[in-house]
Tab-separated table of C-alpha atoms and ligand atoms in Angstrom:
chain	number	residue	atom	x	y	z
A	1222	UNK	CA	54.319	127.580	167.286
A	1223	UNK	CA	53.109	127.229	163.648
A	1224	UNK	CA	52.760	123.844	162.048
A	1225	UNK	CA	55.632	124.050	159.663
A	1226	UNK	CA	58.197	125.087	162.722
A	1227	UNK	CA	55.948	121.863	164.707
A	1228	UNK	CA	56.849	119.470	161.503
A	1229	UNK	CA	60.878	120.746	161.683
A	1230	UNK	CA	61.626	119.194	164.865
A	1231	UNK	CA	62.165	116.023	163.588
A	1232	UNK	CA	60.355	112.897	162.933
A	1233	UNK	CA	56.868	113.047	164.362
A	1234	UNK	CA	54.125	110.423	164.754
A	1235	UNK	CA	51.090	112.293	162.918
A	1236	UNK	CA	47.289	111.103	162.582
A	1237	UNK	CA	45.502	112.564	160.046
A	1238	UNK	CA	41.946	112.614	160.939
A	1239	UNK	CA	38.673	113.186	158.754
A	1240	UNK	CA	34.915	113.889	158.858
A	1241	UNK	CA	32.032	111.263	159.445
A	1242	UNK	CA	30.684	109.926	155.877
A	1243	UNK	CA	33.985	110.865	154.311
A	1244	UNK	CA	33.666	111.969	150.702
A	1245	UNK	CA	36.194	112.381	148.286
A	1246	UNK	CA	37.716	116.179	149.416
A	1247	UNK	CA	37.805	114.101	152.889
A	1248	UNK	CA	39.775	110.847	151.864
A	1249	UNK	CA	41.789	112.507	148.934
A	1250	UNK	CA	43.178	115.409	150.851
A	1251	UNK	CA	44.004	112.933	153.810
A	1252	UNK	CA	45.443	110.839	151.694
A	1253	UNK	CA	47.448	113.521	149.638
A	1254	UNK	CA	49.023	114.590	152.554
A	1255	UNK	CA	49.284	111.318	154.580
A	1256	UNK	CA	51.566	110.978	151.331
A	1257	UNK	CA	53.635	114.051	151.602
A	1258	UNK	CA	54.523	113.970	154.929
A	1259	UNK	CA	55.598	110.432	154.753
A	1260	UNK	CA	58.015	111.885	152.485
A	1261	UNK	CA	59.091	114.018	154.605
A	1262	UNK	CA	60.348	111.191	157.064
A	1263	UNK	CA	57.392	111.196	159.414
A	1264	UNK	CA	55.112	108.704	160.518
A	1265	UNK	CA	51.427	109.332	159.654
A	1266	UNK	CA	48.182	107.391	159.871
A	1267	UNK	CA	45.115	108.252	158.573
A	1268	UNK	CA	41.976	108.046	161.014
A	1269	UNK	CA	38.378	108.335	160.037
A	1270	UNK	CA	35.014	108.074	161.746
A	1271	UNK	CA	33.403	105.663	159.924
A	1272	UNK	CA	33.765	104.053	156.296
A	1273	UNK	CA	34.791	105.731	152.823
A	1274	UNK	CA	32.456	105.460	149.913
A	1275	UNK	CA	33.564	102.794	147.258
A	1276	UNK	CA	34.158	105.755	144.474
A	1277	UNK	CA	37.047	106.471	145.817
A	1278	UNK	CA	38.377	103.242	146.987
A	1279	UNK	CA	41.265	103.078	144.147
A	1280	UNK	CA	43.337	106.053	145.568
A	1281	UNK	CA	46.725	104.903	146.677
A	1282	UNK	CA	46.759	104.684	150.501
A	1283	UNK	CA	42.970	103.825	150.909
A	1284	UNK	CA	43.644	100.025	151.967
A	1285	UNK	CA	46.086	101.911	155.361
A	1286	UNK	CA	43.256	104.273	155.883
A	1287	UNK	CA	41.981	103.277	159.887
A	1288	UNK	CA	38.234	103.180	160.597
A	1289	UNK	CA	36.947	103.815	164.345
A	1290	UNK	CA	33.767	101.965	163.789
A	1291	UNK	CA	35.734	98.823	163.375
A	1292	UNK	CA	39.005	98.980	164.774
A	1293	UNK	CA	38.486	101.611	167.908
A	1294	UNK	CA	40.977	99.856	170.071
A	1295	UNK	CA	43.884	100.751	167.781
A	1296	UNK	CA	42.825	104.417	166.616
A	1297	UNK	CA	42.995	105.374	169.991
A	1298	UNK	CA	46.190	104.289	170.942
A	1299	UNK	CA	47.823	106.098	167.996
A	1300	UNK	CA	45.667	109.192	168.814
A	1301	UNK	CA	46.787	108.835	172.210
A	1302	UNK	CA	51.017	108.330	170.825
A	1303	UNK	CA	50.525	111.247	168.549
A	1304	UNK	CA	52.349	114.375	168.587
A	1305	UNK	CA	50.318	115.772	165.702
A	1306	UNK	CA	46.954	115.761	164.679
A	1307	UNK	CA	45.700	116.789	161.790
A	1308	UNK	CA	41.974	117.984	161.423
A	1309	UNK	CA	40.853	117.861	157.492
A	1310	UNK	CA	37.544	118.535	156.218
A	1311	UNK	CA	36.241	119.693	159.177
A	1312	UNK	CA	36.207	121.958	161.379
A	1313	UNK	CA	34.094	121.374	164.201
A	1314	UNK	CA	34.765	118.111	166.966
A	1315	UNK	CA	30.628	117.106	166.352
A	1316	UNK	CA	31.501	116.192	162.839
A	1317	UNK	CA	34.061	113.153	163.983
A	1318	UNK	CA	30.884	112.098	165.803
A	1319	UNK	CA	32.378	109.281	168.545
A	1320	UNK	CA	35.849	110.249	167.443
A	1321	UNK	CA	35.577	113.055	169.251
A	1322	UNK	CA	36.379	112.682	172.716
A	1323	UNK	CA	39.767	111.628	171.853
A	1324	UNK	CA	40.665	113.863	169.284
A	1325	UNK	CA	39.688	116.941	171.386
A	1326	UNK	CA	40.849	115.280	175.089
A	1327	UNK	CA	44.848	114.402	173.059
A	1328	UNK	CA	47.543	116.482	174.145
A	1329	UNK	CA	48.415	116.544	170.641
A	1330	UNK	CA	49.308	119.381	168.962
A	1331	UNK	CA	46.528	120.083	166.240
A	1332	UNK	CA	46.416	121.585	162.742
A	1333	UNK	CA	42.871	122.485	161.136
A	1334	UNK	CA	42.985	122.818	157.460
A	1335	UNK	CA	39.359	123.650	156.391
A	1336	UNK	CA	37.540	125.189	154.175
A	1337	UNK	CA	33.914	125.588	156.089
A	1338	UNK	CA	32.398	128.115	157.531
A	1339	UNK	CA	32.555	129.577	161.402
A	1340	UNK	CA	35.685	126.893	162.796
A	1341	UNK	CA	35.491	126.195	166.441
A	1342	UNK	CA	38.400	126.743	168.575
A	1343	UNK	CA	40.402	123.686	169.323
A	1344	UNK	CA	43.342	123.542	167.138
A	1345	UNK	CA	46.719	125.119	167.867
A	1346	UNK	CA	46.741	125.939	164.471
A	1347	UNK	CA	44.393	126.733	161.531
A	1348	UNK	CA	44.760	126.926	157.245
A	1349	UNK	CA	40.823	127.899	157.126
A	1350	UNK	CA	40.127	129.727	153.909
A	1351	UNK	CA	36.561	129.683	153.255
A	1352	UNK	CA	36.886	130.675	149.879
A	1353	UNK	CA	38.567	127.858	148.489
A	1354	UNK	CA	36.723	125.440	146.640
A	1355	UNK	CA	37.854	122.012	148.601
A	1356	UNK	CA	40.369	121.179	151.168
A	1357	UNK	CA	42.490	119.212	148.504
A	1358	UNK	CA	43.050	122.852	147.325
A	1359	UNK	CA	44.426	124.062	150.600
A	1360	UNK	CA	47.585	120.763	150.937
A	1361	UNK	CA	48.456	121.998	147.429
A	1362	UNK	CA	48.898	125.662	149.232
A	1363	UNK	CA	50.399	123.742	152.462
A	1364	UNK	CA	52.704	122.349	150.265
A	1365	UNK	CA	53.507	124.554	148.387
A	1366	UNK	CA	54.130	127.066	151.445
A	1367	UNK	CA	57.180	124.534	152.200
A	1368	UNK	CA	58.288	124.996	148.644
A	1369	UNK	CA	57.719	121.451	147.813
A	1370	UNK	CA	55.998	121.010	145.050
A	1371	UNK	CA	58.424	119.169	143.473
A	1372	UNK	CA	57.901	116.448	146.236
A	1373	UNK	CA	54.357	115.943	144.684
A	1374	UNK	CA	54.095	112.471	142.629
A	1375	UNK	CA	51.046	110.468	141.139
A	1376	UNK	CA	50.139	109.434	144.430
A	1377	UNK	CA	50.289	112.720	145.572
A	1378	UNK	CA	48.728	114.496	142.673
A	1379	UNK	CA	45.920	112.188	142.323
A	1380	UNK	CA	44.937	112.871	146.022
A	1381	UNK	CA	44.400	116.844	145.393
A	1382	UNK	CA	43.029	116.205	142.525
A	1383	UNK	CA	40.107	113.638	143.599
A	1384	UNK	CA	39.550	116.335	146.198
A	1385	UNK	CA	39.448	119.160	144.323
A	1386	UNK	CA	36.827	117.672	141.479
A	1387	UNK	CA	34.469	115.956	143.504
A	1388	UNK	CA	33.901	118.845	146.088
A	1389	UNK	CA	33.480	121.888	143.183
A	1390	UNK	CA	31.219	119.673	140.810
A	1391	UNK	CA	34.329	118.990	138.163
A	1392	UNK	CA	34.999	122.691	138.101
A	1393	UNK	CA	31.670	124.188	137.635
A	1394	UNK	CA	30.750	125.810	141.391
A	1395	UNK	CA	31.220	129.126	142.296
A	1396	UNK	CA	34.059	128.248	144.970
A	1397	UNK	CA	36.159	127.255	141.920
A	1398	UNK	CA	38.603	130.243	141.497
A	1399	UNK	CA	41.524	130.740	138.532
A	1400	UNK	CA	44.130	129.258	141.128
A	1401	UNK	CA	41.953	125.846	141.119
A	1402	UNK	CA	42.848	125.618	137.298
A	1403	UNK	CA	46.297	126.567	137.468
A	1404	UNK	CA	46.643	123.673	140.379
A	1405	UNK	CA	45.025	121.021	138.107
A	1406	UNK	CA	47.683	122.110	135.227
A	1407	UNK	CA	50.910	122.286	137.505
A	1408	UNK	CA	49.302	118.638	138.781
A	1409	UNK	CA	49.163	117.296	135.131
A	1410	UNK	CA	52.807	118.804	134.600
A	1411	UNK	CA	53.887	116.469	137.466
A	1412	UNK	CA	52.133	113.846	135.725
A	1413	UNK	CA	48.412	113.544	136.966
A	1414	UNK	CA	46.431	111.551	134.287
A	1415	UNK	CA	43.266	113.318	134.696
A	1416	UNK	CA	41.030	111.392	132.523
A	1417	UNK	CA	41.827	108.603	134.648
A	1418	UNK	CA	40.640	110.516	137.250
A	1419	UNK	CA	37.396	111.206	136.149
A	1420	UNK	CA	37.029	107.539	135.139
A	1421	UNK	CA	37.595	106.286	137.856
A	1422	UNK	CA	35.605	108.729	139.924
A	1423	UNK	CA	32.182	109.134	137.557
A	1424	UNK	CA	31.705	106.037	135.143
A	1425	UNK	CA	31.220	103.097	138.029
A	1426	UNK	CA	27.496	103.380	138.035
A	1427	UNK	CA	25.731	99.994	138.941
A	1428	UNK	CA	22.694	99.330	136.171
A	1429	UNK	CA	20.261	99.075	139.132
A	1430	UNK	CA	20.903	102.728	139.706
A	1431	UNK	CA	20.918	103.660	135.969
A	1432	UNK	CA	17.462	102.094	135.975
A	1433	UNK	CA	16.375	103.994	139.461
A	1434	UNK	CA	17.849	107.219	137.312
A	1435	UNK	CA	15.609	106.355	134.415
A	1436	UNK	CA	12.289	105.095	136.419
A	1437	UNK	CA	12.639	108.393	138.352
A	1438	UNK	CA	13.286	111.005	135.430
A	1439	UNK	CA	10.636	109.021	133.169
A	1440	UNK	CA	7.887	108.182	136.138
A	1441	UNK	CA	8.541	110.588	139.121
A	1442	UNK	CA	9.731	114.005	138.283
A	1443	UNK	CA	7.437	116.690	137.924
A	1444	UNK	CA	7.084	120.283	137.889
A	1445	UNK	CA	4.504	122.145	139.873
A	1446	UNK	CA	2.573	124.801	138.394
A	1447	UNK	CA	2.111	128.181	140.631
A	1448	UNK	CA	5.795	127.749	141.365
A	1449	UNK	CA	9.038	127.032	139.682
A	1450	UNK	CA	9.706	124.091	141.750
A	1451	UNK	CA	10.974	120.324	140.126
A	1452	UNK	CA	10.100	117.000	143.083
A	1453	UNK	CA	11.007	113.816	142.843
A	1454	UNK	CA	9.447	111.406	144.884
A	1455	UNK	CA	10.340	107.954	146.349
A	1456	UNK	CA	8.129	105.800	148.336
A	1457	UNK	CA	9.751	102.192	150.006
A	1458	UNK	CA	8.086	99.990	147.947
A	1459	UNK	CA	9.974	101.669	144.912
A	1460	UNK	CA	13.363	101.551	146.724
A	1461	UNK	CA	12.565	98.157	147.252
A	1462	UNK	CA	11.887	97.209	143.787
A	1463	UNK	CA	14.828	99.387	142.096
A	1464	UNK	CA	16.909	97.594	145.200
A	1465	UNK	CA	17.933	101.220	146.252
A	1466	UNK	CA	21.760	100.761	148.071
A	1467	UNK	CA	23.525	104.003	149.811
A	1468	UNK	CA	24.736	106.543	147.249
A	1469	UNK	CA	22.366	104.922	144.634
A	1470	UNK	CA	19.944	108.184	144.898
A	1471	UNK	CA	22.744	111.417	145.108
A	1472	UNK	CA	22.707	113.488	142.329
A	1473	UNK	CA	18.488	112.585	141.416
A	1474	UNK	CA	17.874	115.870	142.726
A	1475	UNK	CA	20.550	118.126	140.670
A	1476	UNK	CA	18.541	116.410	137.594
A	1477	UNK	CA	15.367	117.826	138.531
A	1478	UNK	CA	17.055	121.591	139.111
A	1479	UNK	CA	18.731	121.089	136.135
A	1480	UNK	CA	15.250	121.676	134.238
A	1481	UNK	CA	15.373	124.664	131.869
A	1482	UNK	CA	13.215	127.311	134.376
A	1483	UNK	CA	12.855	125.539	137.514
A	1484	UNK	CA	14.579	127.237	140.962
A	1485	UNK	CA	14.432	124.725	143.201
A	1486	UNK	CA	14.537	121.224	143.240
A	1487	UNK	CA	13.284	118.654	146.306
A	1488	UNK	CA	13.568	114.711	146.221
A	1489	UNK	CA	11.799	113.050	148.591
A	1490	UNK	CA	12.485	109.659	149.774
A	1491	UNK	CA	10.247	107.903	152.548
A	1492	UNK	CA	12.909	105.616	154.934
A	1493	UNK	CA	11.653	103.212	157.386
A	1494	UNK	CA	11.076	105.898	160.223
A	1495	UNK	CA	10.671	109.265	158.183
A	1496	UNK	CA	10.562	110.990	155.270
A	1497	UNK	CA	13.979	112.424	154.072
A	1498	UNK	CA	14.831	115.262	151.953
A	1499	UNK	CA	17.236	116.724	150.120
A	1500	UNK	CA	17.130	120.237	148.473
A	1501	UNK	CA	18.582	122.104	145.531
A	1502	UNK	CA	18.137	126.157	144.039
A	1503	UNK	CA	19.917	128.504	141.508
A	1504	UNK	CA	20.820	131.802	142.745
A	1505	UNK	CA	19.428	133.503	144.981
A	1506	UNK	CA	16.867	131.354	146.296
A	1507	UNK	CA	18.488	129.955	150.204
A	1508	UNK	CA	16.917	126.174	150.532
A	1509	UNK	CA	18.468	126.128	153.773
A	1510	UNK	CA	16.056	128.603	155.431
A	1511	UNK	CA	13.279	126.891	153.825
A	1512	UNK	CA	14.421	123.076	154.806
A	1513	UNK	CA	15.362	124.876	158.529
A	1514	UNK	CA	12.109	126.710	158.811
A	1515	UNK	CA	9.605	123.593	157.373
A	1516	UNK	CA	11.532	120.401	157.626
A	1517	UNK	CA	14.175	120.844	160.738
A	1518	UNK	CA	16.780	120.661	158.389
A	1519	UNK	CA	19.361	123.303	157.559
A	1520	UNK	CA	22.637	123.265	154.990
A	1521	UNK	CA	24.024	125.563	152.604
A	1522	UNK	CA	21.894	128.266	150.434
A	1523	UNK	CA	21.934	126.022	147.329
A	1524	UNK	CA	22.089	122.622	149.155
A	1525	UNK	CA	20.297	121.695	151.888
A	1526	UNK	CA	18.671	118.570	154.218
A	1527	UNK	CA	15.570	117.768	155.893
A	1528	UNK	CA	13.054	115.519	157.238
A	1529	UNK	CA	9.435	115.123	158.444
A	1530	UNK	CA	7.743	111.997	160.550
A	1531	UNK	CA	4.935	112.191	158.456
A	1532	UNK	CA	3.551	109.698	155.847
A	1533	UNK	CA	4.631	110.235	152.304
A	1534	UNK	CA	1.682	111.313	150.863
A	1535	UNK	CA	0.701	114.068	153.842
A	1536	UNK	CA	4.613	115.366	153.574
A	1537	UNK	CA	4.522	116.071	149.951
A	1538	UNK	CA	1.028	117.608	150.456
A	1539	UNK	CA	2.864	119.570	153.087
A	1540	UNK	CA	5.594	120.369	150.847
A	1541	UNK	CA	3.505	121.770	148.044
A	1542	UNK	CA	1.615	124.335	150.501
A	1543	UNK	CA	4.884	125.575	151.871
A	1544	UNK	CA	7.000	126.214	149.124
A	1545	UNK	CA	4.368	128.090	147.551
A	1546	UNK	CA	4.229	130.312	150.803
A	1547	UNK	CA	7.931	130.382	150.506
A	1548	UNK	CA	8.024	131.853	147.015
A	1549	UNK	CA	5.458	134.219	147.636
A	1550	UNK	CA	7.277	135.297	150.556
A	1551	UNK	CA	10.714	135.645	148.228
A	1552	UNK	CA	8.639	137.971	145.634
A	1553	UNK	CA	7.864	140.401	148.698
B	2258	MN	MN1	35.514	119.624	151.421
């Protein structure tokens, strides 16, 4: 049975579950729909691994929004009530991390809706379309597939759209496709104030992290010569000093790629038991075989992780040999 024939039976008792560290495609297209379906006379929760990021912390909905972490006795009695769960974001049981065990051991019947690559098995039903720029993208299409877009309100609207900006870089990545604009305009025809949006979303930077932004562009970021490669370093004592809190660093290292000329872009931070990295590349150039090959990391071609247990000053050492191997390697 397909989801929308599952959802006509009547009044169901739905949990809409979302990825560990959920960003803002994973909280506004849970919340989008958690919205819809309401509508629709069901009862839904929303169920995620551990806790949003404060960005996104005005969307309507976010205060009912369960946490496992800190209230696992109740999230598993309503995944164990449920007749429908919902997998968002995600598409593979690790990436609920404890959550897990539950979701995949409910009787439930499960609907994926996912835009990653390679989905396991273990929904009844899937919506994966790789090619769409953010789950948000893919309730619009749900939706719309029940021909009720003129259910979708503010609430609604400012769901998809939270999603759908903060997974394809405000409209700029690749993954963005004609049909992402014409969603944003039907959603500001239904009312969406976008500018809000944005607001609300990009212009709540703390000064401490304005002043980490400007010690690191001014102090830190440098080019290296024999390759077009942009680092940015941080050592403890300088996360100490700029009082460094989660989320203050994202984004340092799309400065240094942004530099006119430069491929790829690392920052380097040391944390109390090893040195973390994140990397960045135009075109071409697939950071995730470098990060998986160097520093047991692994991600997307233009956006990948890593990590060494190594001091600081011998991983950046280590860092400047490789790449250079890397890119002559490339030019082969
Ligand atoms: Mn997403």
């Amino acid at each position: 049975m397909n989801i929308y024939d599952k959802l006509k039976e009547g009044k169901q008792q739905i949990v809409i579950t979302s990825h560990r560290s959920p960003d803002g495609d994973a909280i506004g297209s849970s919340l989008a729909l958690y919205h819809y379906l309401i509508k629709k006379g069901h009862e839904v929760t929303v169920v995620v691994p551990d806790a949003y990021p404060k960005f996104i912390a005005w969307l309507d909905g976010v205060d009912q929004i369960l946490t496992y972490e800190k209230d696992e006795d109740s999230v598993t009695e309503l995944i164990s009530k449920a007749n429908i769960i919902f997998s968002l974001d995600y598409n593979d049981l690790s990436r609920i991390g404890k959550m897990s065990d539950i979701v995949g051991n409910s009787k439930a019947y499960k609907a994926m809706i996912d835009h990653h690559l390679q989905p396991s098995d273990f929904c009844d039903w899937m919506l994966s379309d790789t090619s769409s720029c953010s789950t948000a993208q893919l309730i619009y299409e749900f939706i719309e597939s029940e021909n009720d877009l003129d259910l979708i309100d503010s609430k609604i609207a400012e769901g998809i759209y939270c999603g759908i900006v903060t997974d394809s870089g405000s409209f700029r990545f690749p993954s963005v496709q004609a049909k992402t604009h014409l969603i944003a305009a039907d959603l500001i025809n239904r009312g969406l104030n976008h500018a809000s949006v944005h607001e609300r979303l990009f212009d709540v930077n703390t000064l401490s992290k304005l002043h980490l932004l400007g010690y690191s562009l001014n102090e830190k970021l440098r080019v290296m010569k024999e390759v077009p490669v942009a680092i940015i370093d941080l050592s403890m004592e300088e996360s100490e000093r700029f009082n460094v809190k989660k989320g203050d660093t994202e984004g340092l290292v799309n400065f240094a790629l942004s530099v006119e000329g430069v491929e790829m872009a690392v920052f380097i931070r040391e944390d109390t038991d090893r040195i973390k990295m994140s990397f960045r590349s135009k075109g071409d150039i697939a950071v995730n075989e470098f990060s998986g090959k160097y520093f047991s990391g692994g991600g997307h071609k233009n956006a990948a992780g890593g990590m060494k247990e190594d001091t600081l000053v011998n991983t950046l050492a280590y860092f400047e040999e490789k790449v250079v191997l890397f890119f002559e390697e490339i030019a082969k």
